[in-house]
Amino acid sequence: MSFLSLSSRSFSTDEKPVVVLWGCELNDTIRKCIVEVDDDLLEHLVYLKTVSLGEDADDKPHVVAVESKNMASSLKPVPLVSLRHSVLPMTCLDGFEFIPPVTFILKSGTGPVYLHGEHLILEDVSDYEPTEEDVPPDEGEDDTEQGNPEEEEAQEANEEEVEMETANDETETANAEMEAEEATKQR
């Protein structure tokens, strides 16, 4: 099996969707191409984008069939494209989506037939529960952590201390004003 997979970067499970380009050649010696995935609990989709005949292909019909998990219960290959050099040497199949494992089979012809597509890897978010970091605070709330009794008590004590200092400052200001008034009356 001649299977080519290209990725422009490495990925981890923390990342969002990843697209990996893939391609394979079917010919008289390699009649099947299987696109498989690891059992990694991620959602995988295989898109077939183009099917084309190679320059050396005979001018006879080349039929490519597919077997996929998402077809009816029988795993009988279903013809997908029929190409002939003089009539239709290439076809674009935008929108053909399969759930791996997918097997592409050259049912007739000697090839070479080239298949190109994308392998999309999605993170499974079905059991996702947001954390405190994911939920933005409501407007008007500060960013302090809520629910910690020790921090709440310290914050309340700090607020009371600020209020008492403010009251003391106001009392001292009022006393100073009264003393100034008495001093002016005595003169």
PDB file of C-alpha atoms in Angstrom:
ATOM      1  CA  MET A   1       0.000   0.000   0.000  1.00  0.00           C
ATOM      2  CA  SER A   2       1.342   3.381  -0.995  1.00  0.00           C
ATOM      3  CA  PHE A   3      -0.117   5.825   1.527  1.00  0.00           C
ATOM      4  CA  LEU A   4       1.225   9.342   2.039  1.00  0.00           C
ATOM      5  CA  SER A   5       0.292  11.587   4.942  1.00  0.00           C
ATOM      6  CA  LEU A   6       1.594  15.122   5.340  1.00  0.00           C
ATOM      7  CA  SER A   7       1.112  17.360   8.339  1.00  0.00           C
ATOM      8  CA  SER A   8       2.356  20.908   8.518  1.00  0.00           C
ATOM      9  CA  ARG A   9       2.747  20.754  12.299  1.00  0.00           C
ATOM     10  CA  SER A  10       2.642  18.433  15.259  1.00  0.00           C
ATOM     11  CA  PHE A  11      -0.432  18.474  17.438  1.00  0.00           C
ATOM     12  CA  SER A  12      -1.612  17.659  20.911  1.00  0.00           C
ATOM     13  CA  THR A  13      -5.033  16.826  22.285  1.00  0.00           C
ATOM     14  CA  ASP A  14      -5.300  20.375  23.699  1.00  0.00           C
ATOM     15  CA  GLU A  15      -5.515  21.828  20.214  1.00  0.00           C
ATOM     16  CA  LYS A  16      -8.670  22.328  18.203  1.00  0.00           C
ATOM     17  CA  PRO A  17      -9.300  20.710  14.797  1.00  0.00           C
ATOM     18  CA  VAL A  18      -6.247  19.475  12.931  1.00  0.00           C
ATOM     19  CA  VAL A  19      -6.211  18.864   9.187  1.00  0.00           C
ATOM     20  CA  VAL A  20      -3.716  16.377   7.772  1.00  0.00           C
ATOM     21  CA  LEU A  21      -3.318  16.031   4.013  1.00  0.00           C
ATOM     22  CA  TRP A  22      -3.215  12.468   2.733  1.00  0.00           C
ATOM     23  CA  GLY A  23      -2.879  10.753  -0.607  1.00  0.00           C
ATOM     24  CA  CYS A  24      -2.389   7.316  -2.097  1.00  0.00           C
ATOM     25  CA  GLU A  25      -1.760   5.592  -5.398  1.00  0.00           C
ATOM     26  CA  LEU A  26      -3.759   2.612  -6.637  1.00  0.00           C
ATOM     27  CA  ASN A  27      -2.340   0.499  -9.478  1.00  0.00           C
ATOM     28  CA  ASP A  28      -2.091  -3.075 -10.744  1.00  0.00           C
ATOM     29  CA  THR A  29       0.078  -4.143  -7.773  1.00  0.00           C
ATOM     30  CA  ILE A  30      -1.496  -1.966  -5.067  1.00  0.00           C
ATOM     31  CA  ARG A  31      -5.271  -2.451  -5.393  1.00  0.00           C
ATOM     32  CA  LYS A  32      -6.294  -1.153  -1.925  1.00  0.00           C
ATOM     33  CA  CYS A  33      -5.560   1.884   0.201  1.00  0.00           C
ATOM     34  CA  ILE A  34      -6.758   1.858   3.815  1.00  0.00           C
ATOM     35  CA  VAL A  35      -6.970   5.059   5.838  1.00  0.00           C
ATOM     36  CA  GLU A  36      -6.928   4.012   9.505  1.00  0.00           C
ATOM     37  CA  VAL A  37      -6.764   5.924  12.769  1.00  0.00           C
ATOM     38  CA  ASP A  38      -5.440   5.221  16.244  1.00  0.00           C
ATOM     39  CA  ASP A  39      -7.946   4.529  18.996  1.00  0.00           C
ATOM     40  CA  ASP A  40      -7.311   7.922  20.636  1.00  0.00           C
ATOM     41  CA  LEU A  41     -10.887   8.854  21.654  1.00  0.00           C
ATOM     42  CA  LEU A  42     -10.902  11.723  19.152  1.00  0.00           C
ATOM     43  CA  GLU A  43     -13.350  12.170  16.299  1.00  0.00           C
ATOM     44  CA  HIS A  44     -11.816  11.532  12.867  1.00  0.00           C
ATOM     45  CA  LEU A  45     -13.214  12.332   9.423  1.00  0.00           C
ATOM     46  CA  VAL A  46     -11.670  11.516   6.059  1.00  0.00           C
ATOM     47  CA  TYR A  47     -12.482  13.781   3.115  1.00  0.00           C
ATOM     48  CA  LEU A  48     -11.813  12.608  -0.429  1.00  0.00           C
ATOM     49  CA  LYS A  49     -11.108  15.686  -2.551  1.00  0.00           C
ATOM     50  CA  THR A  50      -9.794  14.471  -5.916  1.00  0.00           C
ATOM     51  CA  VAL A  51      -9.315  11.272  -7.871  1.00  0.00           C
ATOM     52  CA  SER A  52      -7.110  11.442 -10.958  1.00  0.00           C
ATOM     53  CA  LEU A  53      -5.514   9.114 -13.467  1.00  0.00           C
ATOM     54  CA  GLY A  54      -1.786   9.065 -13.805  1.00  0.00           C
ATOM     55  CA  GLU A  55      -0.058   9.972 -17.047  1.00  0.00           C
ATOM     56  CA  ASP A  56       0.740   6.297 -17.726  1.00  0.00           C
ATOM     57  CA  ALA A  57      -2.858   5.042 -17.256  1.00  0.00           C
ATOM     58  CA  ASP A  58      -4.468   3.117 -20.106  1.00  0.00           C
ATOM     59  CA  ASP A  59      -7.445   4.587 -21.946  1.00  0.00           C
ATOM     60  CA  LYS A  60      -9.746   2.039 -20.307  1.00  0.00           C
ATOM     61  CA  PRO A  61     -12.278   2.560 -17.502  1.00  0.00           C
ATOM     62  CA  HIS A  62     -10.744   2.769 -14.036  1.00  0.00           C
ATOM     63  CA  VAL A  63     -13.342   2.218 -11.308  1.00  0.00           C
ATOM     64  CA  VAL A  64     -12.546   3.181  -7.721  1.00  0.00           C
ATOM     65  CA  ALA A  65     -14.829   1.811  -4.997  1.00  0.00           C
ATOM     66  CA  VAL A  66     -15.012   2.591  -1.289  1.00  0.00           C
ATOM     67  CA  GLU A  67     -15.783   0.660   1.897  1.00  0.00           C
ATOM     68  CA  SER A  68     -16.481   2.740   4.978  1.00  0.00           C
ATOM     69  CA  LYS A  69     -17.805   2.383   8.490  1.00  0.00           C
ATOM     70  CA  ASN A  70     -20.635   4.844   7.846  1.00  0.00           C
ATOM     71  CA  MET A  71     -22.205   2.905   4.995  1.00  0.00           C
ATOM     72  CA  ALA A  72     -25.062   0.406   5.307  1.00  0.00           C
ATOM     73  CA  SER A  73     -24.430  -2.673   7.410  1.00  0.00           C
ATOM     74  CA  SER A  74     -22.861  -4.597   4.515  1.00  0.00           C
ATOM     75  CA  LEU A  75     -19.204  -3.917   3.848  1.00  0.00           C
ATOM     76  CA  LYS A  76     -19.562  -4.447   0.125  1.00  0.00           C
ATOM     77  CA  PRO A  77     -17.448  -1.970  -1.879  1.00  0.00           C
ATOM     78  CA  VAL A  78     -19.536   0.767  -3.491  1.00  0.00           C
ATOM     79  CA  PRO A  79     -18.276   2.271  -6.787  1.00  0.00           C
ATOM     80  CA  LEU A  80     -17.319   5.892  -6.290  1.00  0.00           C
ATOM     81  CA  VAL A  81     -15.805   7.086  -9.589  1.00  0.00           C
ATOM     82  CA  SER A  82     -15.174   5.764 -13.061  1.00  0.00           C
ATOM     83  CA  LEU A  83     -12.356   7.512 -14.920  1.00  0.00           C
ATOM     84  CA  ARG A  84     -11.076   7.147 -18.483  1.00  0.00           C
ATOM     85  CA  HIS A  85      -8.121   9.083 -19.890  1.00  0.00           C
ATOM     86  CA  SER A  86      -9.872  10.272 -23.060  1.00  0.00           C
ATOM     87  CA  VAL A  87     -13.158  11.191 -21.343  1.00  0.00           C
ATOM     88  CA  LEU A  88     -12.667  12.062 -17.664  1.00  0.00           C
ATOM     89  CA  PRO A  89      -9.068  11.833 -16.402  1.00  0.00           C
ATOM     90  CA  MET A  90      -9.797  13.610 -13.101  1.00  0.00           C
ATOM     91  CA  THR A  91     -12.722  14.440 -10.866  1.00  0.00           C
ATOM     92  CA  CYS A  92     -13.136  16.678  -7.813  1.00  0.00           C
ATOM     93  CA  LEU A  93     -15.262  15.196  -5.045  1.00  0.00           C
ATOM     94  CA  ASP A  94     -15.710  18.097  -2.711  1.00  0.00           C
ATOM     95  CA  GLY A  95     -17.856  16.986   0.189  1.00  0.00           C
ATOM     96  CA  PHE A  96     -17.313  13.222   0.282  1.00  0.00           C
ATOM     97  CA  GLU A  97     -16.856  12.509   3.968  1.00  0.00           C
ATOM     98  CA  PHE A  98     -16.071   9.139   5.541  1.00  0.00           C
ATOM     99  CA  ILE A  99     -15.565   7.836   9.062  1.00  0.00           C
ATOM    100  CA  PRO A 100     -12.335   5.819   9.308  1.00  0.00           C
ATOM    101  CA  PRO A 101     -11.305   3.157   8.701  1.00  0.00           C
ATOM    102  CA  VAL A 102     -11.915   3.743   4.987  1.00  0.00           C
ATOM    103  CA  THR A 103     -10.779   1.380   2.224  1.00  0.00           C
ATOM    104  CA  PHE A 104     -10.400   2.630  -1.342  1.00  0.00           C
ATOM    105  CA  ILE A 105     -10.266  -0.181  -3.912  1.00  0.00           C
ATOM    106  CA  LEU A 106      -9.284  -0.138  -7.581  1.00  0.00           C
ATOM    107  CA  LYS A 107     -12.036  -2.421  -8.967  1.00  0.00           C
ATOM    108  CA  SER A 108     -11.050  -2.192 -12.631  1.00  0.00           C
ATOM    109  CA  GLY A 109      -8.156  -0.759 -14.610  1.00  0.00           C
ATOM    110  CA  THR A 110      -4.445  -0.899 -13.962  1.00  0.00           C
ATOM    111  CA  GLY A 111      -3.828   2.677 -12.885  1.00  0.00           C
ATOM    112  CA  PRO A 112      -2.065   4.561 -11.675  1.00  0.00           C
ATOM    113  CA  VAL A 113      -4.985   6.284  -9.969  1.00  0.00           C
ATOM    114  CA  TYR A 114      -4.164   8.996  -7.418  1.00  0.00           C
ATOM    115  CA  LEU A 115      -6.445   9.843  -4.520  1.00  0.00           C
ATOM    116  CA  HIS A 116      -6.000  13.047  -2.517  1.00  0.00           C
ATOM    117  CA  GLY A 117      -7.864  14.280   0.526  1.00  0.00           C
ATOM    118  CA  GLU A 118      -7.835  15.541   4.073  1.00  0.00           C
ATOM    119  CA  HIS A 119      -7.953  13.790   7.425  1.00  0.00           C
ATOM    120  CA  LEU A 120      -9.729  15.981   9.990  1.00  0.00           C
ATOM    121  CA  ILE A 121      -9.135  15.280  13.675  1.00  0.00           C
ATOM    122  CA  LEU A 122     -11.589  16.853  16.139  1.00  0.00           C
ATOM    123  CA  GLU A 123     -11.341  16.953  19.899  1.00  0.00           C
ATOM    124  CA  ASP A 124     -14.235  15.146  21.585  1.00  0.00           C
ATOM    125  CA  VAL A 125     -16.089  17.823  23.541  1.00  0.00           C
ATOM    126  CA  SER A 126     -19.258  15.848  24.338  1.00  0.00           C
ATOM    127  CA  ASP A 127     -18.412  15.556  28.047  1.00  0.00           C
ATOM    128  CA  TYR A 128     -16.912  19.037  28.334  1.00  0.00           C
ATOM    129  CA  GLU A 129     -17.693  20.985  31.495  1.00  0.00           C
ATOM    130  CA  PRO A 130     -16.486  24.584  31.763  1.00  0.00           C
ATOM    131  CA  THR A 131     -14.129  25.474  34.600  1.00  0.00           C
ATOM    132  CA  GLU A 132     -13.958  28.782  36.504  1.00  0.00           C
ATOM    133  CA  GLU A 133     -11.184  29.907  34.151  1.00  0.00           C
ATOM    134  CA  ASP A 134     -13.434  29.314  31.102  1.00  0.00           C
ATOM    135  CA  VAL A 135     -16.351  31.379  32.443  1.00  0.00           C
ATOM    136  CA  PRO A 136     -15.775  35.150  32.353  1.00  0.00           C
ATOM    137  CA  PRO A 137     -16.823  37.081  35.499  1.00  0.00           C
ATOM    138  CA  ASP A 138     -20.073  39.046  35.357  1.00  0.00           C
ATOM    139  CA  GLU A 139     -19.728  42.764  34.878  1.00  0.00           C
ATOM    140  CA  GLY A 140     -19.416  44.558  38.184  1.00  0.00           C
ATOM    141  CA  GLU A 141     -17.712  41.609  39.851  1.00  0.00           C
ATOM    142  CA  ASP A 142     -14.046  41.783  40.580  1.00  0.00           C
ATOM    143  CA  ASP A 143     -11.616  39.028  39.648  1.00  0.00           C
ATOM    144  CA  THR A 144     -11.022  37.914  43.242  1.00  0.00           C
ATOM    145  CA  GLU A 145     -11.746  34.301  43.949  1.00  0.00           C
ATOM    146  CA  GLN A 146     -15.221  33.828  45.394  1.00  0.00           C
ATOM    147  CA  GLY A 147     -16.186  31.381  48.083  1.00  0.00           C
ATOM    148  CA  ASN A 148     -12.988  31.377  50.210  1.00  0.00           C
ATOM    149  CA  PRO A 149     -14.131  32.289  53.776  1.00  0.00           C
ATOM    150  CA  GLU A 150     -10.684  33.346  54.999  1.00  0.00           C
ATOM    151  CA  GLU A 151     -10.208  35.765  52.096  1.00  0.00           C
ATOM    152  CA  GLU A 152     -13.748  37.118  52.536  1.00  0.00           C
ATOM    153  CA  GLU A 153     -13.124  37.777  56.261  1.00  0.00           C
ATOM    154  CA  ALA A 154      -9.815  39.502  55.526  1.00  0.00           C
ATOM    155  CA  GLN A 155     -11.454  41.636  52.855  1.00  0.00           C
ATOM    156  CA  GLU A 156     -14.322  42.605  55.210  1.00  0.00           C
ATOM    157  CA  ALA A 157     -11.836  43.473  58.009  1.00  0.00           C
ATOM    158  CA  ASN A 158      -9.851  45.605  55.559  1.00  0.00           C
ATOM    159  CA  GLU A 159     -13.023  47.424  54.447  1.00  0.00           C
ATOM    160  CA  GLU A 160     -14.013  48.072  58.125  1.00  0.00           C
ATOM    161  CA  GLU A 161     -10.527  49.425  58.854  1.00  0.00           C
ATOM    162  CA  VAL A 162     -10.753  51.788  55.876  1.00  0.00           C
ATOM    163  CA  GLU A 163     -14.203  52.959  57.045  1.00  0.00           C
ATOM    164  CA  MET A 164     -12.895  53.592  60.584  1.00  0.00           C
ATOM    165  CA  GLU A 165      -9.900  55.556  59.267  1.00  0.00           C
ATOM    166  CA  THR A 166     -12.242  57.636  57.113  1.00  0.00           C
ATOM    167  CA  ALA A 167     -14.515  58.288  60.115  1.00  0.00           C
ATOM    168  CA  ASN A 168     -11.512  59.242  62.266  1.00  0.00           C
ATOM    169  CA  ASP A 169     -10.268  61.614  59.563  1.00  0.00           C
ATOM    170  CA  GLU A 170     -13.719  63.227  59.335  1.00  0.00           C
ATOM    171  CA  THR A 171     -13.876  63.565  63.158  1.00  0.00           C
ATOM    172  CA  GLU A 172     -10.419  65.137  63.279  1.00  0.00           C
ATOM    173  CA  THR A 173     -11.376  67.525  60.484  1.00  0.00           C
ATOM    174  CA  ALA A 174     -14.587  68.478  62.300  1.00  0.00           C
ATOM    175  CA  ASN A 175     -12.698  68.995  65.584  1.00  0.00           C
ATOM    176  CA  ALA A 176     -10.100  71.159  63.853  1.00  0.00           C
ATOM    177  CA  GLU A 177     -12.854  73.284  62.298  1.00  0.00           C
ATOM    178  CA  MET A 178     -14.565  73.707  65.700  1.00  0.00           C
ATOM    179  CA  GLU A 179     -11.298  74.738  67.344  1.00  0.00           C
ATOM    180  CA  ALA A 180     -10.679  77.231  64.565  1.00  0.00           C
ATOM    181  CA  GLU A 181     -14.151  78.721  65.056  1.00  0.00           C
ATOM    182  CA  GLU A 182     -13.648  79.027  68.856  1.00  0.00           C
ATOM    183  CA  ALA A 183     -10.301  80.687  68.317  1.00  0.00           C
ATOM    184  CA  THR A 184     -11.862  83.259  66.018  1.00  0.00           C
ATOM    185  CA  LYS A 185     -14.683  83.902  68.512  1.00  0.00           C
ATOM    186  CA  GLN A 186     -12.204  84.501  71.322  1.00  0.00           C
ATOM    187  CA  ARG A 187     -10.403  87.142  69.352  1.00  0.00           C
TER     188      ARG A 187
END
